[in-house]
Coordinates of C-alpha atoms (C1' of nucleotides) in Angstrom, one line a residue:
Chain A
M1139 CA 0.0 0.1 0.0
D1140 CA 2.2 2.8 1.3
E1141 CA 5.5 1.5 -0.3
Q1142 CA 6.8 4.4 -1.9
S1143 CA 6.7 7.1 0.6
G1144 CA 9.6 5.1 2.7
T1145 CA 7.7 5.4 6.0
D1146 CA 7.1 1.6 6.2
R1147 CA 8.3 1.3 9.8
R1148 CA 7.7 -2.4 9.7
P1149 CA 10.8 -4.5 9.7
P1150 CA 11.0 -6.4 6.4
S1151 CA 10.3 -9.8 8.1
R1152 CA 7.0 -8.5 9.6
R1153 CA 6.2 -7.0 6.2
I1154 CA 6.4 -10.4 4.5
A1155 CA 4.5 -12.1 7.2
D1156 CA 1.7 -9.5 7.2
D1157 CA 1.4 -9.8 3.2
L1158 CA 1.3 -13.6 3.6
R1159 CA -1.2 -13.4 6.2
A1160 CA -3.4 -11.2 4.2
S1161 CA -3.1 -13.8 1.3
I1162 CA -4.1 -16.3 3.6
R1163 CA -7.0 -14.5 5.0
S1164 CA -8.3 -13.3 1.6
G1165 CA -8.3 -17.0 0.3
E1166 CA -5.8 -16.4 -2.3
L1167 CA -3.7 -18.7 -0.3
A1168 CA -6.2 -21.3 0.4
S1169 CA -6.2 -24.0 3.2
G1170 CA -3.6 -26.6 2.5
A1171 CA -2.0 -24.3 -0.3
K1172 CA 1.8 -24.2 -0.6
L1173 CA 3.6 -20.9 0.3
P1174 CA 6.4 -19.8 -1.9
S1175 CA 9.7 -21.3 -0.8
E1176 CA 12.0 -19.3 1.5
R1177 CA 14.3 -18.7 -1.3
E1178 CA 11.7 -17.4 -3.5
L1179 CA 10.3 -15.0 -0.9
A1180 CA 13.8 -13.9 -0.1
G1181 CA 14.3 -13.2 -3.8
R1182 CA 11.0 -11.5 -4.3
Y1183 CA 11.4 -9.0 -1.4
G1184 CA 15.2 -8.5 -1.9
T1185 CA 16.0 -9.8 1.5
A1186 CA 18.2 -12.6 3.0
R1187 CA 16.8 -16.0 3.2
N1188 CA 16.9 -15.7 6.9
T1189 CA 14.5 -12.8 6.8
A1190 CA 12.0 -14.7 4.8
R1191 CA 12.4 -17.5 7.2
E1192 CA 11.7 -15.3 10.1
A1193 CA 8.5 -14.2 8.6
I1194 CA 7.5 -17.7 8.1
S1195 CA 8.3 -18.4 11.8
I1196 CA 5.9 -15.7 12.8
L1197 CA 3.1 -17.3 11.0
Q1198 CA 4.0 -20.5 12.4
G1199 CA 4.0 -19.0 15.7
E1200 CA 0.5 -17.8 15.1
G1201 CA -0.6 -21.3 14.1
L1202 CA -1.2 -20.2 10.6
V1203 CA 0.9 -22.6 8.6
V1204 CA 2.9 -25.6 9.0
A1205 CA 6.3 -26.4 7.7
Q1206 CA 7.3 -29.9 6.3
H1207 CA 11.0 -30.6 5.9
G1208 CA 11.8 -31.2 2.2
R1209 CA 8.3 -30.4 1.0
G1210 CA 7.3 -26.6 1.8
V1211 CA 5.2 -24.5 4.0
F1212 CA 1.6 -25.0 3.7
V1213 CA -1.7 -23.1 5.1
R1214 CA -2.8 -25.1 8.0
P1215 CA -5.9 -26.8 7.1
R1216 CA -8.8 -26.2 9.7
T1217 CA -10.0 -29.5 10.7
P1218 CA -13.4 -29.4 12.4
L1219 CA -13.2 -29.8 16.1
M1220 CA -14.3 -32.7 18.0
R1221 CA -17.0 -31.1 20.4
L1222 CA -17.1 -32.7 23.7
G1223 CA -20.1 -31.9 26.0
A1224 CA -21.3 -32.8 29.5
N1225 CA -23.2 -35.7 27.9
R1226 CA -20.0 -37.8 28.1
Y1227 CA -21.1 -38.5 31.6
S1228 CA -24.6 -39.4 30.6
R1229 CA -25.9 -42.7 31.9
Q1230 CA -28.5 -43.0 29.2
L1231 CA -26.0 -42.3 26.5
R1232 CA -23.7 -44.7 28.0
S1233 CA -26.3 -47.7 28.1
E1234 CA -27.9 -46.7 25.0
T1235 CA -25.1 -46.8 22.4
G1236 CA -22.4 -48.9 24.4
L1237 CA -20.0 -46.3 22.7
S1238 CA -18.2 -43.4 24.5
P1239 CA -19.0 -40.3 23.5
F1240 CA -15.2 -40.0 22.2
R1241 CA -15.8 -42.8 19.8
I1242 CA -19.0 -41.2 18.5
E1243 CA -17.4 -37.9 17.9
V1244 CA -14.5 -39.4 16.0
T1245 CA -16.7 -41.9 14.0
K1246 CA -18.7 -38.8 13.0
Q1247 CA -15.8 -37.2 11.4
G1248 CA -15.3 -40.4 9.5
R1249 CA -12.1 -41.3 11.4
T1250 CA -11.3 -44.5 13.6
P1251 CA -11.2 -43.9 17.2
K1252 CA -8.9 -46.0 19.9
T1253 CA -8.4 -45.5 23.4
E1254 CA -5.7 -47.2 25.3
C1255 CA -4.9 -47.3 29.0
R1256 CA -1.2 -46.9 29.4
S1257 CA -0.9 -47.4 33.2
V1258 CA -2.6 -48.0 36.5
T1259 CA -0.4 -47.1 39.3
R1260 CA -0.7 -45.9 43.0
D1261 CA 0.6 -42.4 43.7
K1262 CA 0.5 -39.4 45.5
P1263 CA -2.1 -36.9 44.1
P1264 CA -0.8 -33.7 42.6
A1265 CA -2.0 -30.5 45.1
D1266 CA -4.9 -29.4 42.9
V1267 CA -6.4 -32.8 42.5
A1268 CA -6.2 -33.7 46.1
D1269 CA -7.8 -30.3 47.0
R1270 CA -10.6 -31.2 44.7
L1271 CA -10.9 -34.7 46.3
G1272 CA -10.7 -33.3 50.0
L1273 CA -7.6 -35.2 50.5
D1274 CA -4.4 -34.2 52.0
A1275 CA -1.7 -34.1 49.4
S1276 CA 1.4 -35.0 51.6
T1277 CA -0.3 -38.3 53.2
A1278 CA -2.9 -39.3 50.7
T1279 CA -2.7 -42.2 48.1
V1280 CA -4.7 -42.4 44.8
I1281 CA -5.1 -44.7 42.1
R1282 CA -3.7 -43.1 38.9
R1283 CA -5.2 -44.2 35.6
E1284 CA -3.6 -42.7 32.4
N1285 CA -5.4 -42.9 29.3
W1286 CA -4.9 -41.8 25.6
Y1287 CA -7.1 -41.2 23.0
Y1288 CA -6.7 -41.5 19.2
A1289 CA -8.3 -40.7 15.9
D1290 CA -6.8 -42.7 13.1
D1291 CA -3.7 -43.7 15.3
E1292 CA -2.9 -39.8 15.8
P1293 CA -3.1 -39.3 19.5
V1294 CA -5.5 -36.4 20.3
Q1295 CA -6.2 -36.3 24.0
V1296 CA -4.7 -37.6 27.3
G1297 CA -6.7 -38.1 30.5
V1298 CA -5.1 -39.0 34.0
T1299 CA -7.7 -39.9 36.5
Y1300 CA -7.2 -39.9 40.1
I1301 CA -9.4 -42.2 42.4
P1302 CA -8.9 -42.0 46.2
V1303 CA -7.9 -45.7 47.4
D1304 CA -10.8 -45.6 49.7
V1305 CA -13.1 -45.3 46.8
A1306 CA -11.6 -47.7 44.5
G1307 CA -10.9 -50.3 47.1
E1308 CA -10.0 -53.8 45.5
S1309 CA -12.3 -53.2 42.3
P1310 CA -11.1 -53.5 38.8
L1311 CA -10.6 -49.6 39.0
A1312 CA -7.6 -50.1 41.2
S1313 CA -5.7 -52.5 39.0
E1314 CA -7.5 -53.4 35.8
R1315 CA -6.6 -51.7 32.5
T1316 CA -9.6 -52.6 30.8
L1317 CA -12.9 -51.9 32.5
G1318 CA -15.4 -53.8 30.4
K1319 CA -19.0 -52.6 29.4
G1320 CA -19.9 -49.1 30.2
S1321 CA -16.7 -48.3 31.0
I1322 CA -15.5 -46.5 33.9
Y1323 CA -18.5 -44.6 35.2
A1324 CA -20.4 -48.0 35.3
R1325 CA -17.7 -49.3 37.6
F1326 CA -18.2 -46.3 39.8
E1327 CA -21.9 -47.1 40.0
D1328 CA -21.0 -50.6 41.0
L1329 CA -19.3 -49.2 43.9
G1330 CA -22.2 -46.9 44.9
Y1331 CA -20.9 -43.6 43.4
R1332 CA -23.5 -42.3 40.7
I1333 CA -22.2 -39.1 39.1
T1334 CA -25.0 -36.4 39.4
R1335 CA -22.9 -33.3 39.1
I1336 CA -19.6 -32.4 37.6
R1337 CA -17.2 -29.7 37.8
E1338 CA -15.0 -28.7 35.1
E1339 CA -12.2 -26.2 35.3
I1340 CA -10.9 -25.2 31.7
S1341 CA -7.8 -23.5 30.8
A1342 CA -5.6 -23.0 27.6
R1343 CA -1.9 -22.8 27.5
M1344 CA 1.1 -23.9 25.2
P1345 CA 2.0 -27.5 25.5
Y1346 CA 4.8 -28.5 27.8
H1347 CA 7.7 -30.1 25.6
E1348 CA 6.6 -33.6 26.6
E1349 CA 3.1 -32.9 25.5
S1350 CA 4.0 -31.4 22.3
T1351 CA 6.2 -34.5 21.5
G1352 CA 3.8 -36.9 23.2
L1353 CA 0.8 -35.6 21.0
S1354 CA 2.9 -34.8 18.1
M1355 CA 1.7 -31.3 17.9
P1356 CA 2.7 -28.9 15.3
P1357 CA 4.2 -25.6 16.7
G1358 CA 1.6 -22.5 17.2
V1359 CA -1.2 -25.0 18.6
P1360 CA -2.3 -24.7 22.1
V1361 CA -3.8 -27.4 24.4
I1362 CA -6.7 -27.2 26.3
E1363 CA -6.7 -28.3 29.8
V1364 CA -9.7 -29.5 31.8
L1365 CA -9.6 -30.6 35.4
H1366 CA -12.8 -32.5 35.9
T1367 CA -14.4 -33.5 39.1
S1368 CA -17.2 -36.0 39.7
I1369 CA -19.6 -35.6 42.2
D1370 CA -22.3 -37.9 43.5
E1371 CA -25.7 -37.5 45.2
Q1372 CA -24.2 -36.9 48.5
H1373 CA -22.0 -34.3 47.2
R1374 CA -18.9 -36.6 47.5
A1375 CA -16.1 -35.8 44.9
F1376 CA -15.0 -39.4 43.9
E1377 CA -12.8 -38.9 41.1
V1378 CA -10.8 -36.1 39.5
T1379 CA -9.5 -36.4 35.9
R1380 CA -7.2 -34.1 34.1
F1381 CA -7.7 -34.0 30.5
V1382 CA -5.1 -32.2 28.1
M1383 CA -6.3 -32.1 24.4
R1384 CA -4.9 -30.8 21.1
G1385 CA -6.4 -27.3 20.8
D1386 CA -6.8 -27.8 17.0
L1387 CA -8.8 -30.9 17.0
N1388 CA -11.0 -30.3 20.3
G1389 CA -13.5 -28.2 21.6
L1390 CA -15.9 -28.4 24.4
D1391 CA -19.6 -27.8 24.3
Y1392 CA -21.6 -27.6 27.2
E1393 CA -25.4 -26.9 27.6
M1394 CA -26.5 -26.1 31.2
P1395 CA -29.2 -24.6 33.3
V1396 CA -28.6 -21.2 35.0
E1397 CA -29.1 -21.8 38.6
D1398 CA -30.6 -19.5 41.2
Chain B
M1205 CA 24.4 -35.6 30.9
D1206 CA 25.9 -37.5 27.9
E1207 CA 28.1 -34.8 26.5
Q1208 CA 31.3 -36.7 26.0
S1209 CA 30.1 -39.5 23.8
G1210 CA 29.5 -37.0 21.1
T1211 CA 26.2 -38.5 20.3
D1212 CA 24.1 -35.7 21.4
R1213 CA 22.0 -35.4 18.2
R1214 CA 20.0 -32.4 19.4
P1215 CA 21.0 -29.2 17.6
P1216 CA 22.8 -26.4 19.8
S1217 CA 19.9 -24.4 19.9
R1218 CA 17.5 -27.2 21.3
R1219 CA 20.3 -28.2 23.9
I1220 CA 20.2 -24.6 25.1
A1221 CA 16.7 -24.7 25.3
D1222 CA 16.3 -27.7 27.0
D1223 CA 18.9 -26.9 29.5
L1224 CA 17.1 -23.4 30.4
R1225 CA 13.7 -25.2 30.3
A1226 CA 15.0 -27.7 32.9
S1227 CA 16.2 -25.0 35.2
I1228 CA 13.2 -23.1 35.0
R1229 CA 11.1 -26.3 35.9
S1230 CA 13.6 -27.1 38.6
G1231 CA 13.1 -23.8 40.2
E1232 CA 16.6 -22.8 39.7
L1233 CA 15.4 -20.1 37.4
A1234 CA 12.5 -19.0 39.5
S1235 CA 9.3 -17.0 38.3
G1236 CA 10.2 -13.6 37.4
A1237 CA 14.1 -14.5 37.2
K1238 CA 16.3 -13.0 34.7
L1239 CA 17.8 -15.5 32.1
P1240 CA 21.6 -15.0 31.1
S1241 CA 21.8 -12.6 28.1
E1242 CA 21.8 -14.0 24.6
R1243 CA 25.4 -12.7 24.4
E1244 CA 26.5 -14.6 27.6
L1245 CA 24.5 -17.9 26.8
A1246 CA 26.2 -17.9 23.4
G1247 CA 29.7 -17.4 25.0
R1248 CA 28.9 -20.2 27.7
Y1249 CA 27.8 -22.5 24.9
G1250 CA 30.6 -21.5 22.4
T1251 CA 27.7 -20.8 19.8
A1252 CA 26.9 -17.6 17.6
R1253 CA 24.5 -15.2 19.4
N1254 CA 21.9 -16.2 17.0
T1255 CA 21.9 -19.7 18.3
A1256 CA 21.4 -18.7 21.8
R1257 CA 18.6 -16.2 20.4
E1258 CA 17.0 -19.2 18.6
A1259 CA 17.0 -21.3 21.8
I1260 CA 15.3 -18.2 23.6
S1261 CA 12.6 -17.9 20.8
I1262 CA 11.8 -21.6 21.3
L1263 CA 11.1 -20.9 24.8
Q1264 CA 9.0 -17.6 24.0
G1265 CA 6.9 -20.2 21.7
E1266 CA 6.4 -22.2 24.7
G1267 CA 5.1 -19.5 26.6
L1268 CA 7.8 -20.0 29.3
V1269 CA 9.6 -16.8 28.9
V1270 CA 9.2 -13.1 28.1
A1271 CA 11.6 -11.0 26.6
Q1272 CA 11.7 -7.3 27.3
H1273 CA 13.6 -5.0 25.0
G1274 CA 16.7 -3.4 26.6
R1275 CA 16.0 -5.3 30.0
G1276 CA 16.6 -9.0 29.5
V1277 CA 14.6 -12.3 29.3
F1278 CA 12.6 -13.3 32.0
V1279 CA 10.8 -16.3 33.3
R1280 CA 7.0 -15.6 32.7
P1281 CA 5.5 -15.4 36.3
R1282 CA 2.1 -17.5 36.3
T1283 CA -0.6 -15.1 37.4
P1284 CA -3.5 -16.8 39.0
L1285 CA -6.4 -17.3 36.5
M1286 CA -9.7 -15.3 36.9
R1287 CA -12.0 -18.3 36.8
L1288 CA -15.3 -17.4 35.0
G1289 CA -18.2 -19.8 36.1
A1290 CA -21.7 -20.1 34.8
N1291 CA -22.8 -17.9 38.0
R1292 CA -21.9 -15.1 35.9
Y1293 CA -25.7 -15.5 34.5
S1294 CA -27.2 -16.0 38.0
R1295 CA -30.0 -13.6 38.7
Q1296 CA -29.4 -13.9 42.3
L1297 CA -25.7 -13.0 42.1
R1298 CA -26.9 -9.9 39.8
S1299 CA -29.3 -8.6 42.3
E1300 CA -27.2 -9.4 45.4
T1301 CA -24.1 -7.5 44.8
G1302 CA -24.9 -5.2 42.0
L1303 CA -21.7 -6.1 40.7
S1304 CA -20.9 -8.2 37.6
P1305 CA -18.9 -11.5 38.1
F1306 CA -16.0 -10.0 36.2
R1307 CA -15.9 -7.3 38.7
I1308 CA -16.1 -9.6 41.7
E1309 CA -13.4 -11.9 40.0
V1310 CA -10.9 -9.0 39.2
T1311 CA -11.4 -7.4 42.7
K1312 CA -10.8 -10.4 44.3
Q1313 CA -7.3 -10.5 42.8
G1314 CA -6.7 -7.1 44.2
R1315 CA -6.9 -5.3 40.8
T1316 CA -9.0 -2.7 39.6
P1317 CA -11.8 -3.7 37.0
K1318 CA -13.1 -1.8 34.3
T1319 CA -15.6 -2.5 31.4
E1320 CA -16.2 -0.4 28.3
C1321 CA -18.7 -0.9 25.5
R1322 CA -16.8 0.3 22.5
S1323 CA -19.5 0.1 20.0
V1324 CA -23.3 -0.7 19.2
T1325 CA -24.0 -1.2 15.8
R1326 CA -26.4 -2.9 13.4
D1327 CA -24.9 -5.5 11.3
K1328 CA -25.1 -9.1 9.4
P1329 CA -24.5 -11.8 11.7
P1330 CA -21.4 -14.0 11.2
A1331 CA -22.6 -17.5 10.1
D1332 CA -22.2 -19.5 13.3
V1333 CA -23.9 -16.7 15.3
A1334 CA -26.6 -16.7 13.0
D1335 CA -26.9 -20.5 13.3
R1336 CA -27.2 -20.3 17.1
L1337 CA -30.0 -17.5 16.9
G1338 CA -31.8 -19.5 14.1
L1339 CA -31.6 -16.7 11.7
D1340 CA -30.6 -16.7 7.9
A1341 CA -27.0 -15.3 7.7
S1342 CA -27.5 -13.6 4.4
T1343 CA -30.7 -11.6 5.3
A1344 CA -31.1 -11.0 9.1
T1345 CA -29.8 -7.9 11.0
V1346 CA -28.4 -8.0 14.4
I1347 CA -27.4 -5.5 17.0
R1348 CA -23.6 -6.1 17.5
R1349 CA -22.3 -4.8 21.0
E1350 CA -18.7 -4.8 21.5
N1351 CA -17.4 -5.0 25.1
W1352 CA -13.8 -4.8 26.4
Y1353 CA -13.0 -5.9 29.9
Y1354 CA -9.8 -4.7 31.7
A1355 CA -7.9 -5.2 35.0
D1356 CA -5.7 -2.4 36.2
D1357 CA -6.3 -0.8 32.5
E1358 CA -4.8 -4.0 31.1
P1359 CA -7.1 -5.5 28.5
V1360 CA -7.9 -9.2 29.5
Q1361 CA -10.9 -10.1 27.4
V1362 CA -13.3 -9.0 24.6
G1363 CA -17.0 -9.7 24.2
V1364 CA -19.1 -9.4 21.0
T1365 CA -22.7 -9.7 21.7
Y1366 CA -25.3 -10.2 18.9
I1367 CA -29.0 -9.8 19.5
P1368 CA -31.7 -10.3 16.8
V1369 CA -33.2 -7.0 16.1
D1370 CA -36.6 -8.5 16.8
V1371 CA -35.4 -9.2 20.3
A1372 CA -33.9 -5.9 21.1
G1373 CA -36.6 -3.7 19.4
E1374 CA -36.3 0.0 20.3
S1375 CA -35.0 -0.8 23.8
P1376 CA -31.7 0.5 25.3
L1377 CA -29.9 -2.6 24.0
A1378 CA -30.4 -1.6 20.5
S1379 CA -28.5 1.7 21.0
E1380 CA -27.3 2.6 24.3
R1381 CA -23.8 1.9 25.3
T1382 CA -24.5 1.9 29.3
L1383 CA -27.3 -0.3 30.1
G1384 CA -27.9 0.8 33.9
K1385 CA -28.2 -1.4 36.9
G1386 CA -28.2 -5.0 36.6
S1387 CA -26.7 -4.8 33.2
I1388 CA -27.4 -6.6 30.0
Y1389 CA -29.4 -9.4 31.4
A1390 CA -31.6 -7.2 33.4
R1391 CA -32.5 -5.3 30.2
F1392 CA -33.4 -8.5 28.5
E1393 CA -35.8 -9.6 31.4
D1394 CA -37.2 -6.2 30.9
L1395 CA -38.1 -7.5 27.4
G1396 CA -39.5 -10.7 28.7
Y1397 CA -36.5 -12.9 27.9
R1398 CA -35.4 -14.6 31.1
I1399 CA -32.0 -16.5 30.9
T1400 CA -32.8 -20.2 32.0
R1401 CA -30.4 -22.0 30.1
I1402 CA -26.7 -21.4 28.5
R1403 CA -24.7 -23.1 25.7
E1404 CA -21.0 -22.5 25.9
E1405 CA -18.9 -23.8 23.0
I1406 CA -15.2 -23.4 24.0
S1407 CA -12.1 -23.6 21.9
A1408 CA -8.4 -22.5 22.0
R1409 CA -6.2 -21.2 19.7
M1410 CA -3.4 -18.6 19.1
P1411 CA -4.7 -15.1 18.8
Y1412 CA -5.3 -13.4 15.6
H1413 CA -2.8 -10.6 14.6
E1414 CA -5.3 -8.0 15.7
E1415 CA -6.2 -9.7 18.9
S1416 CA -2.7 -10.1 20.1
T1417 CA -2.0 -6.2 19.6
G1418 CA -5.6 -5.5 21.0
L1419 CA -5.0 -7.5 24.1
S1420 CA -1.5 -6.7 24.0
M1421 CA -0.7 -10.5 24.2
P1422 CA 2.9 -11.5 24.8
P1423 CA 3.9 -14.4 22.3
G1424 CA 3.4 -17.8 23.4
V1425 CA -0.1 -17.3 24.9
P1426 CA -3.2 -18.7 23.4
V1427 CA -6.6 -17.1 23.7
I1428 CA -9.8 -19.2 24.9
E1429 CA -12.7 -18.4 22.6
V1430 CA -16.3 -19.0 24.1
L1431 CA -19.4 -18.9 21.9
H1432 CA -22.0 -18.3 24.5
T1433 CA -25.7 -18.7 23.7
S1434 CA -28.6 -17.5 26.2
I1435 CA -31.9 -19.5 26.0
D1436 CA -35.2 -18.6 27.7
E1437 CA -38.0 -20.6 29.3
Q1438 CA -39.5 -21.1 26.0
H1439 CA -36.0 -22.5 24.4
R1440 CA -35.6 -19.3 22.5
A1441 CA -32.1 -18.4 21.6
F1442 CA -32.2 -14.6 22.3
E1443 CA -28.6 -13.7 22.4
V1444 CA -25.1 -14.8 21.3
T1445 CA -21.8 -13.5 22.8
R1446 CA -18.5 -14.5 21.5
F1447 CA -15.9 -14.0 24.2
V1448 CA -12.1 -13.9 23.5
M1449 CA -10.0 -14.0 26.5
R1450 CA -6.2 -14.2 27.1
G1451 CA -5.3 -17.6 27.9
D1452 CA -2.8 -16.6 30.5
L1453 CA -5.2 -14.6 32.7
N1454 CA -8.5 -16.5 32.3
G1455 CA -10.1 -19.7 32.9
L1456 CA -13.7 -21.1 33.0
D1457 CA -15.0 -23.1 36.0
Y1458 CA -18.5 -24.8 35.3
E1459 CA -20.5 -26.8 38.0
M1460 CA -23.4 -28.5 36.4
P1461 CA -25.7 -31.4 36.9
V1462 CA -25.4 -34.5 34.7
E1463 CA -28.7 -34.9 32.7
D1464 CA -30.5 -38.0 31.9
Chain C
dG1182 C1' 19.3 18.1 45.7
dA1183 C1' 17.6 17.8 40.9
dC1184 C1' 18.5 16.8 36.6
dA1185 C1' 20.9 16.0 32.0
dC1186 C1' 24.2 13.0 29.6
dG1187 C1' 26.4 9.2 28.1
dA1188 C1' 28.7 4.6 29.0
dG1189 C1' 27.6 -0.1 28.6
dC1190 C1' 24.4 -3.1 29.0
dT1191 C1' 20.1 -5.4 27.0
dG1192 C1' 17.1 -7.5 23.2
dG1193 C1' 15.4 -6.5 17.7
dC1194 C1' 16.5 -7.4 13.3
dT1195 C1' 19.3 -8.1 9.3
dT1196 C1' 23.0 -9.8 6.1
dG1197 C1' 25.2 -13.6 3.1
dA1198 C1' 27.3 -17.4 3.6
dG1199 C1' 27.4 -22.4 4.4
dC1200 C1' 26.2 -27.4 5.1
dC1201 C1' 22.8 -30.7 6.3
dA1202 C1' 18.7 -33.7 5.7
dG1203 C1' 14.1 -34.6 3.8
dT1204 C1' 11.3 -35.0 -0.7
dT1205 C1' 10.2 -35.5 -5.5
dG1206 C1' 10.8 -37.0 -10.2
dC1207 C1' 13.3 -38.0 -14.1
dG1208 C1' 16.2 -41.1 -16.6
dG1209 C1' 18.7 -45.2 -17.1
dT1210 C1' 19.6 -49.8 -16.1
dA1211 C1' 18.5 -54.5 -15.0
Chain D
dT458 C1' 8.4 -53.2 -16.4
dA459 C1' 10.3 -52.5 -12.0
dC460 C1' 13.8 -50.4 -9.8
dC461 C1' 17.8 -47.9 -8.4
dG462 C1' 20.1 -43.5 -8.1
dC463 C1' 20.9 -38.9 -8.8
dA464 C1' 19.8 -33.9 -9.4
dA465 C1' 17.4 -30.3 -7.9
dC466 C1' 14.3 -28.8 -5.2
dT467 C1' 12.5 -28.0 -0.4
dG468 C1' 13.1 -26.5 5.0
dG469 C1' 16.5 -26.9 9.5
dC470 C1' 20.2 -24.9 11.4
dT471 C1' 24.3 -22.4 12.2
dC472 C1' 27.9 -19.0 11.8
dA473 C1' 30.0 -14.2 12.4
dA474 C1' 29.4 -9.6 11.9
dG475 C1' 26.9 -5.4 12.0
dC476 C1' 23.5 -1.7 13.1
dC477 C1' 19.7 0.0 15.8
dA478 C1' 16.8 0.8 20.0
dG479 C1' 15.5 0.5 24.6
dC480 C1' 17.0 0.5 29.6
dT481 C1' 20.0 1.5 33.8
dC482 C1' 23.0 3.6 36.4
dG483 C1' 26.8 6.5 37.2
dT484 C1' 29.0 10.9 36.7
dG485 C1' 29.0 15.5 36.7
dT486 C1' 26.8 19.9 36.4
dC487 C1' 23.6 23.4 37.6

DNA sequence: GACACGAGCTGGCTTGAGCCAGTTGCGGTA
DNA sequence: TACCGCAACTGGCTCAAGCCAGCTCGTGTC
């Protein structure tokens, strides 16, 4: 726009990034399209290759593009989000379909779901979890169950469930990786804990280094962290799960009454 | 650890980033602490300054550190999140305190809240909003109200509310920036729309360029986007608001019954 | 005591060069 | 025809140097 007047205070890398961003937004560079190569951008703008590279790295940080070694840089296609709702705890849904809401969501997108329980251990609870369960973080022991969720063999979410030993007792929850029909909430019902309320504390952040490798996340994508607490009729918090999910593939969808 | 065997396949920039990350995690570099300068890191590791710089940029992308021109690079202090719950729509809370939940939350943190209605216009609704309101995106008109929320004069969140013209009529909602006591939901009640259910669709992403400048967001921080729908006793969706909030300052906290 | 100035620190940004490592496709060989 | 291998692309990462701009703090002046 205002090239000639010489008063373009933006550094060249910003300018290139701004131009590319505009092209992406206008649709000129469609979803999945290949950007000009670093060397070509550099030539086109009369800058060093590193400067073009810097521009691309800005867009990567914004989550707009992904680079593929040897192939090029591409506009990140926006895949539809899997929307997880509170209905994932619904008894009816559990019994009707026999499928977990995660499986339903993934199937709906034409992908193949898979879940895997990686470990069942006894541990000390993290402070925030102990707090939600009404336990003393330094003395209490909990069962820790680590679950991974996949779509087409691509990991999309992790859930770590903490159960007080007093609740789990000697039930399958305390030791078995597979929990049989109706899955985990059916087992809690076997023990007399029927989920009637949930609390979900939601935050977003960039993934830890382990998460970004474990979930094989591209740069510029945040995670959604959900700290979930299950509460029964007697207002007992009997289980807490921390979900960490890829922000580019997952979303939450709650519908609830306004109380008071 | 395995320096000598020469088989440290990590590129130097990664190695520096890993070391710094470990120092941060161990607490050796506490929250708010100053990292060694780029030039010092370069010297210490025997690399070029650019390489140390690259390492720091990795940590910036992870949201672990913030750079301040002329001062140094610092471990990002983790400020406690403001937790917004469904109670922000509660009638009782509205009448009891006369304060909005946002104001309560901010005050609780010892900061000074401020809200500002930037504009009230008539517009076409975005497709997703039209869908939630049961309108035709291409023909319908809505009132668009843009609100900014501040803590200590720092912008922390934006909310854009869409109201069908049929709902707003000639009420203050359609034109006034200030809505008087009890704020927006009291005005909806004046019109016969009493909020009984809400739907909240939540996602996380990196901020758009405008958002990151408008909310003056440091790099490596995502936003939480909430698409909120208000529903009355007659199952009418009478208002939709899109909230965009800084992920490092805000969180959500819902407690709800499990239905079915 | 208040203030202006500058030295020496910090990060911000660029250059132009080089080498490495994936990817792709073409052409020649078995 | 099937396959191998190489050339020519792509991004990944680094170097060494330079200039700019913001911050801090000491020094010296008024």
